[in-house]
Short mmCIF file of C-alpha atoms in Angstrom, two decimals:
data_model
loop_
_atom_site.label_atom_id
_atom_site.label_comp_id
_atom_site.label_asym_id
_atom_site.label_seq_id
_atom_site.Cartn_x
_atom_site.Cartn_y
_atom_site.Cartn_z
CA MET A 1 26.85 59.07 38.91
CA LYS A 2 23.79 58.92 36.61
CA ILE A 3 25.44 56.39 34.31
CA LEU A 4 26.77 54.40 37.25
CA LYS A 5 23.44 54.00 39.00
CA LYS A 6 21.70 52.69 35.87
CA LEU A 7 24.55 50.61 34.51
CA THR A 8 25.02 48.07 37.27
CA TYR A 9 21.38 46.98 37.11
CA VAL A 10 20.97 46.96 33.37
CA LEU A 11 23.99 44.74 32.87
CA CYS A 12 22.83 42.26 35.46
CA ILE A 13 20.06 41.15 33.13
CA LEU A 14 21.69 41.61 29.78
CA SER A 15 24.81 39.63 30.56
CA LEU A 16 23.58 37.01 31.60
CA VAL A 17 17.64 42.68 57.09
CA LEU A 18 15.36 41.28 58.78
CA PHE A 19 12.00 41.21 60.44
CA VAL A 20 11.56 38.45 62.98
CA SER A 21 10.10 37.76 66.40
CA CYS A 22 11.72 34.75 68.01
CA ALA A 23 10.96 33.02 71.27
CA THR A 24 13.55 30.92 73.02
CA ASN A 25 12.94 29.98 76.62
CA ASN A 26 10.26 32.70 76.65
CA LYS A 27 12.84 35.39 75.83
CA SER A 28 12.75 37.54 72.70
CA THR A 29 16.05 37.97 70.88
CA LYS A 30 17.03 39.95 67.82
CA PRO A 31 18.93 38.36 64.95
CA LYS A 32 22.58 39.39 65.06
CA LEU A 33 24.43 40.63 61.99
CA THR A 34 28.21 40.23 61.76
CA LYS A 35 30.65 40.93 58.94
CA MET A 36 32.76 37.94 57.98
CA GLN A 37 36.37 38.13 56.81
CA GLU A 38 35.46 37.08 53.29
CA ARG A 39 34.84 39.89 50.81
CA MET A 40 31.37 41.44 51.15
CA LEU A 41 30.03 38.53 53.18
CA TRP A 42 27.74 38.93 56.19
CA LYS A 43 26.23 36.41 58.59
CA ILE A 44 22.86 36.74 60.30
CA SER A 45 22.46 34.51 63.34
CA GLY A 46 19.01 34.04 64.82
CA THR A 47 16.32 31.53 65.62
CA ASP A 48 13.41 30.26 63.57
CA LYS A 49 9.73 30.22 64.46
CA ASN A 50 10.31 27.09 66.56
CA GLY A 51 13.23 28.53 68.51
CA LYS A 52 15.84 26.53 66.60
CA GLU A 53 19.03 27.98 65.16
CA SER A 54 18.61 29.84 61.88
CA THR A 55 21.49 31.26 59.83
CA ILE A 56 21.57 33.46 56.75
CA TYR A 57 24.74 34.26 54.80
CA VAL A 58 24.49 37.37 52.64
CA GLN A 59 27.08 37.56 49.87
CA GLY A 60 27.06 41.04 48.40
CA THR A 61 27.87 40.82 44.70
CA ILE A 62 28.87 43.20 41.94
CA HIS A 63 27.51 42.75 38.44
CA LEU A 64 30.86 43.23 36.72
CA GLY A 65 34.21 41.50 37.10
CA ASP A 66 37.72 40.60 36.03
CA GLU A 67 40.22 37.85 36.87
CA ARG A 68 40.55 39.10 40.46
CA LEU A 69 36.93 38.38 41.27
CA VAL A 70 37.30 34.86 42.65
CA VAL A 71 35.26 32.95 45.21
CA SER A 72 37.04 31.33 48.14
CA ASP A 73 36.61 27.64 48.92
CA LYS A 74 34.87 28.61 52.16
CA VAL A 75 32.22 30.69 50.41
CA LYS A 76 31.75 28.00 47.78
CA LYS A 77 31.18 25.43 50.54
CA LEU A 78 28.67 27.69 52.29
CA PHE A 79 26.78 28.08 49.02
CA LEU A 80 26.68 24.37 48.19
CA SER A 81 25.82 23.21 51.72
CA ALA A 82 23.01 25.71 52.35
CA ASP A 83 19.44 24.49 52.69
CA ARG A 84 18.36 27.12 50.20
CA ARG A 85 20.07 29.52 47.80
CA ILE A 86 18.63 32.92 46.89
CA GLY A 87 19.79 35.22 44.10
CA GLU A 88 18.26 38.32 42.58
CA ILE A 89 16.45 36.16 40.03
CA ALA A 90 15.38 32.53 40.39
CA SER A 91 17.28 29.96 38.35
CA ASN A 92 14.13 28.82 36.55
CA GLU A 93 13.70 32.38 35.25
CA TYR A 94 17.25 32.68 33.95
CA SER A 95 16.32 30.25 31.19
CA GLN A 96 13.54 32.63 30.17
CA ILE A 97 15.72 35.73 29.84
CA GLN A 98 16.41 35.34 26.12
CA ALA A 99 12.76 34.75 25.24
CA LYS A 100 11.49 37.48 27.56
CA THR A 101 14.04 39.95 26.21
CA ALA A 102 13.04 39.16 22.62
CA GLU A 103 9.40 39.65 23.59
CA MET A 104 10.26 42.95 25.26
CA MET A 105 12.10 44.13 22.13
CA ILE A 106 9.10 43.35 19.95
CA ASP A 107 6.85 45.21 22.37
CA SER A 108 9.27 48.13 22.20
CA ILE A 109 8.90 48.36 18.43
CA ASN A 110 5.12 48.30 18.76
CA THR A 111 5.19 50.92 21.50
CA ALA A 112 7.49 53.16 19.47
CA ALA A 113 4.93 53.00 16.67
CA ASN A 114 7.26 54.45 14.02
CA LYS A 115 8.41 57.30 16.26
CA ASP A 116 12.10 58.08 15.80
CA PHE A 117 13.95 59.22 18.91
CA ARG A 118 16.54 60.97 16.72
CA LYS A 119 13.99 63.66 15.92
CA GLU A 120 13.99 64.66 19.59
CA LEU A 121 17.77 64.85 19.94
CA SER A 122 19.96 67.81 19.11
CA GLU A 123 22.10 67.97 16.00
CA LYS A 124 25.18 67.48 18.15
CA GLN A 125 23.69 64.43 19.86
CA ASN A 126 22.75 62.84 16.56
CA ALA A 127 26.22 63.52 15.22
CA PHE A 128 27.62 61.61 18.18
CA LEU A 129 25.37 58.62 17.47
CA GLN A 130 26.47 58.65 13.83
CA SER A 131 30.08 58.57 14.94
CA VAL A 132 29.46 55.53 17.14
CA PHE A 133 27.15 53.39 15.00
CA GLN A 134 27.13 52.44 11.35
CA LYS A 135 24.18 53.88 9.44
CA GLU A 136 22.39 50.54 9.05
CA MET A 137 22.75 49.72 12.75
CA LEU A 138 21.51 53.13 13.82
CA GLU A 139 18.48 52.73 11.57
CA GLN A 140 17.69 49.47 13.35
CA TYR A 141 17.97 51.04 16.81
CA ALA A 142 15.67 53.84 15.68
CA LEU A 143 12.84 51.31 15.42
CA PHE A 144 12.84 50.83 19.19
CA GLU A 145 12.10 52.95 22.22
CA PRO A 146 15.04 55.04 23.48
CA TRP A 147 15.93 52.64 26.32
CA VAL A 148 17.34 50.08 23.86
CA ILE A 149 20.12 52.21 22.40
CA ASN A 150 20.73 53.72 25.84
CA ILE A 151 21.71 50.28 27.18
CA VAL A 152 24.13 49.76 24.32
CA LEU A 153 25.73 53.14 24.92
CA THR A 154 26.16 52.71 28.68
CA SER A 155 27.83 49.35 28.11
CA SER A 156 30.75 51.16 26.51
CA VAL A 157 31.76 52.51 29.91
CA VAL A 158 32.26 48.98 31.20
CA VAL A 159 34.38 48.04 28.22
CA THR A 160 36.55 51.10 28.72
CA ALA A 161 36.90 50.27 32.42
CA GLY A 162 38.24 46.84 31.44
CA LEU A 163 35.46 44.91 33.17
CA ASP A 164 33.25 42.07 31.99
CA ALA A 165 29.63 41.44 33.00
CA ASN A 166 30.09 37.74 32.23
CA LYS A 167 32.63 37.52 35.08
CA ALA A 168 30.14 38.82 37.66
CA LEU A 169 29.62 36.85 40.87
CA ASP A 170 25.93 36.45 40.12
CA VAL A 171 26.84 34.54 36.96
CA TYR A 172 29.35 32.43 38.90
CA PHE A 173 26.83 31.34 41.52
CA ILE A 174 24.11 30.58 38.98
CA ASN A 175 26.56 28.41 37.01
CA LEU A 176 27.76 26.71 40.21
CA ALA A 177 24.18 25.85 41.13
CA THR A 178 23.50 24.49 37.65
CA GLU A 179 26.65 22.34 37.69
CA ASN A 180 25.52 20.79 40.97
CA ASN A 181 21.86 20.36 39.98
CA LEU A 182 20.74 22.91 42.56
CA ASP A 183 18.07 25.54 42.13
CA THR A 184 18.04 29.13 43.34
CA LYS A 185 15.08 31.25 44.31
CA GLY A 186 14.84 34.95 43.53
CA LEU A 187 14.43 38.12 45.58
CA ASP A 188 13.09 39.78 42.43
CA THR A 189 11.01 38.40 39.63
CA LEU A 190 12.52 38.56 36.16
CA GLN A 191 9.79 40.99 35.19
CA THR A 192 10.79 43.33 38.02
CA GLN A 193 14.28 43.67 36.60
CA LEU A 194 13.10 43.93 33.00
CA ASP A 195 10.83 46.78 34.07
CA ILE A 196 13.88 48.55 35.52
CA ILE A 197 15.68 48.23 32.20
CA LYS A 198 12.82 49.79 30.22
CA PHE A 199 11.93 52.29 32.93
CA GLY A 200 9.91 55.33 32.00
CA ASN A 201 7.63 56.49 29.23
CA TRP A 202 8.92 57.78 25.91
CA ASP A 203 9.66 61.30 27.12
CA GLU A 204 11.40 60.05 30.26
CA GLN A 205 13.53 57.64 28.24
CA ILE A 206 14.53 60.53 25.98
CA ILE A 207 15.76 62.40 29.06
CA PHE A 208 17.92 59.46 30.13
CA LEU A 209 19.24 58.93 26.60
CA SER A 210 20.12 62.60 26.25
CA GLU A 211 22.03 62.53 29.54
CA THR A 212 23.92 59.42 28.45
CA ILE A 213 24.88 60.91 25.09
CA ASN A 214 25.97 64.18 26.69
CA SER A 215 28.16 62.31 29.17
CA LEU A 216 29.73 59.99 26.61
CA SER A 217 30.36 62.72 24.05
CA ASP A 218 32.19 64.88 26.58
CA ASP A 219 35.71 63.57 27.15
CA GLU A 220 35.83 64.75 30.75
CA GLU A 221 32.40 63.34 31.60
CA PHE A 222 33.22 60.04 29.92
CA LYS A 223 36.46 59.81 31.87
CA LYS A 224 34.59 60.64 35.07
CA ALA A 225 31.97 57.94 34.43
CA THR A 226 34.67 55.36 33.68
CA ASN A 227 36.57 56.29 36.83
CA GLU A 228 33.38 55.97 38.88
CA ILE A 229 32.92 52.43 37.65
CA LYS A 230 36.55 51.65 38.39
CA ASP A 231 36.29 53.19 41.87
CA LEU A 232 33.22 51.13 42.65
CA TYR A 233 34.89 47.95 41.48
CA GLU A 234 38.19 48.58 43.25
CA SER A 235 36.31 49.36 46.45
CA TYR A 236 34.49 46.08 46.12
CA ILE A 237 37.71 44.14 45.54
CA ALA A 238 39.22 45.82 48.62
CA ASP A 239 36.13 44.96 50.70
CA ASP A 240 35.84 48.68 51.44
CA ILE A 241 32.27 48.95 52.71
CA THR A 242 32.69 52.60 53.69
CA LYS A 243 33.75 53.65 50.19
CA ILE A 244 31.00 51.68 48.47
CA SER A 245 28.47 53.21 50.86
CA GLU A 246 29.71 56.68 49.93
CA LEU A 247 29.42 55.97 46.21
CA ILE A 248 25.94 54.48 46.49
CA ASP A 249 24.62 57.18 48.83
CA SER A 250 26.10 59.89 46.61
CA SER A 251 24.30 58.52 43.55
CA LYS A 252 21.00 58.66 45.44
CA GLU A 253 21.57 62.15 46.85
CA ASN A 254 22.52 63.54 43.44
CA ALA A 255 19.07 62.73 42.08
CA LYS A 256 17.44 66.13 41.63
CA SER A 257 14.62 65.70 39.12
CA ASP A 258 11.36 63.89 39.86
CA ILE A 259 12.17 61.24 37.25
CA GLU A 260 15.53 60.48 38.86
CA LYS A 261 13.95 60.26 42.31
CA GLN A 262 11.27 57.93 40.99
CA TYR A 263 13.90 55.79 39.30
CA ASN A 264 15.94 55.57 42.50
CA LYS A 265 12.83 54.64 44.45
CA ILE A 266 12.08 51.55 42.38
CA ILE A 267 15.74 50.47 42.27
CA TRP A 268 16.62 51.03 45.91
CA HIS A 269 13.78 51.75 48.33
CA ASP A 270 11.07 49.48 46.96
CA ARG A 271 13.37 46.53 46.39
CA ASN A 272 15.15 46.90 49.74
CA GLU A 273 11.82 46.89 51.54
CA SER A 274 10.73 43.81 49.61
CA TRP A 275 14.00 41.97 50.16
CA ALA A 276 13.93 42.67 53.90
CA LYS A 277 10.50 41.06 54.23
CA GLN A 278 11.55 38.01 52.24
CA ILE A 279 14.78 37.54 54.18
CA ALA A 280 12.80 37.78 57.42
CA GLN A 281 10.66 34.87 56.26
CA TYR A 282 13.70 32.78 55.37
CA LEU A 283 15.01 33.37 58.89
CA LYS A 284 11.69 32.19 60.31
CA ASP A 285 11.81 29.11 58.09
CA GLY A 286 15.05 28.06 59.76
CA GLY A 287 18.06 26.11 58.54
CA THR A 288 20.80 27.79 56.54
CA THR A 289 20.14 30.24 53.71
CA PHE A 290 22.74 31.63 51.30
CA ILE A 291 21.80 34.89 49.59
CA PHE A 292 23.81 36.46 46.77
CA ALA A 293 22.69 39.86 45.52
CA GLY A 294 24.04 43.32 44.73
CA ALA A 295 26.24 44.63 47.54
CA GLY A 296 24.80 48.12 47.10
CA HIS A 297 21.57 46.95 48.69
CA PHE A 298 23.31 45.98 51.92
CA VAL A 299 25.44 49.08 52.55
CA GLY A 300 24.72 52.75 53.07
CA LYS A 301 22.05 54.80 54.79
CA ASP A 302 18.94 53.06 53.50
CA SER A 303 20.26 49.54 53.01
CA VAL A 304 18.33 46.40 53.83
CA PHE A 305 20.34 46.08 57.04
CA SER A 306 19.76 49.73 57.98
CA ILE A 307 16.03 49.43 57.46
CA MET A 308 15.85 46.49 59.84
CA GLN A 309 18.06 48.18 62.40
CA LYS A 310 15.84 51.27 62.40
CA ASN A 311 12.85 49.01 62.99
CA LYS A 312 14.69 47.43 65.94
CA GLN A 313 14.57 44.07 64.17
CA LEU A 314 18.28 43.49 63.72
CA GLU A 315 21.26 43.88 66.01
CA LEU A 316 24.45 45.01 64.30
CA SER A 317 27.78 43.72 65.54
CA LEU A 318 30.99 45.71 65.13
CA GLU A 319 33.11 42.60 65.20
CA THR A 320 34.34 40.61 62.23
CA THR A 321 33.98 36.86 62.56
CA GLN A 322 35.78 33.97 60.89
CA ASN A 323 32.96 31.51 61.57
#
């Protein structure tokens, strides 16, 4: 699961719930969460700070796709008619991704300061890299910190799984907003997600790179990683919340080392806490809000929804609604 947990977030950039206190007729009510019939779509019904109706639609996304990943007319209408649209990154920052990534790559060369990660890998690991990359290309990657080549390597799992990051729902919604001259706000800043990509100091990045190489160079491990990606995607297509929850929770529980636990904390815990606070404010602001972000943040033990339920700030409904 180590490849899986890093992959879905890395590719999001490179390809490219609630806290509320409402008063209505002097009675306090909790926002109500219901699962809609559409794939990975939830509805939060509540009231704003003035006691008026406030609705939030949460479309859980997956950062990979194929031809089966289509958006229904109903979901498209909800997106276009919303008073505000919220993705993981704001639309005005998407235009900065190329420049920011180039800047990050230059910084990586400077940070590497002529260190060569190959000197810290085993003979077997280096032999694997030589079998994957042409000599000239490998020499170029050696100029950067280890995270750069690690991203390239993990991408191979997606290719083998037959999935395409450019067909992700996040990309679809950003393009739909652009086509209709609409903007989207972000739950994360671009820098937040870039920091996830280049997570760790040199030694920590070497650990991640070594794990990736070991997994990809072992036929059984590579097959396992590919199947994990396929399982996640098929579970998403089937709207199987239980299965996705199991996969996500398993990836968190399998983190044994301090570095893995720290990595999971910034990906899951810290962001879920932040998103919950932001979504609470959107509910207070009123109107209709459409949120599209990684489904993994809204399922499982420590999801955004679970956090709010534990804090007695969200009422979960077992029913599935068509409305």
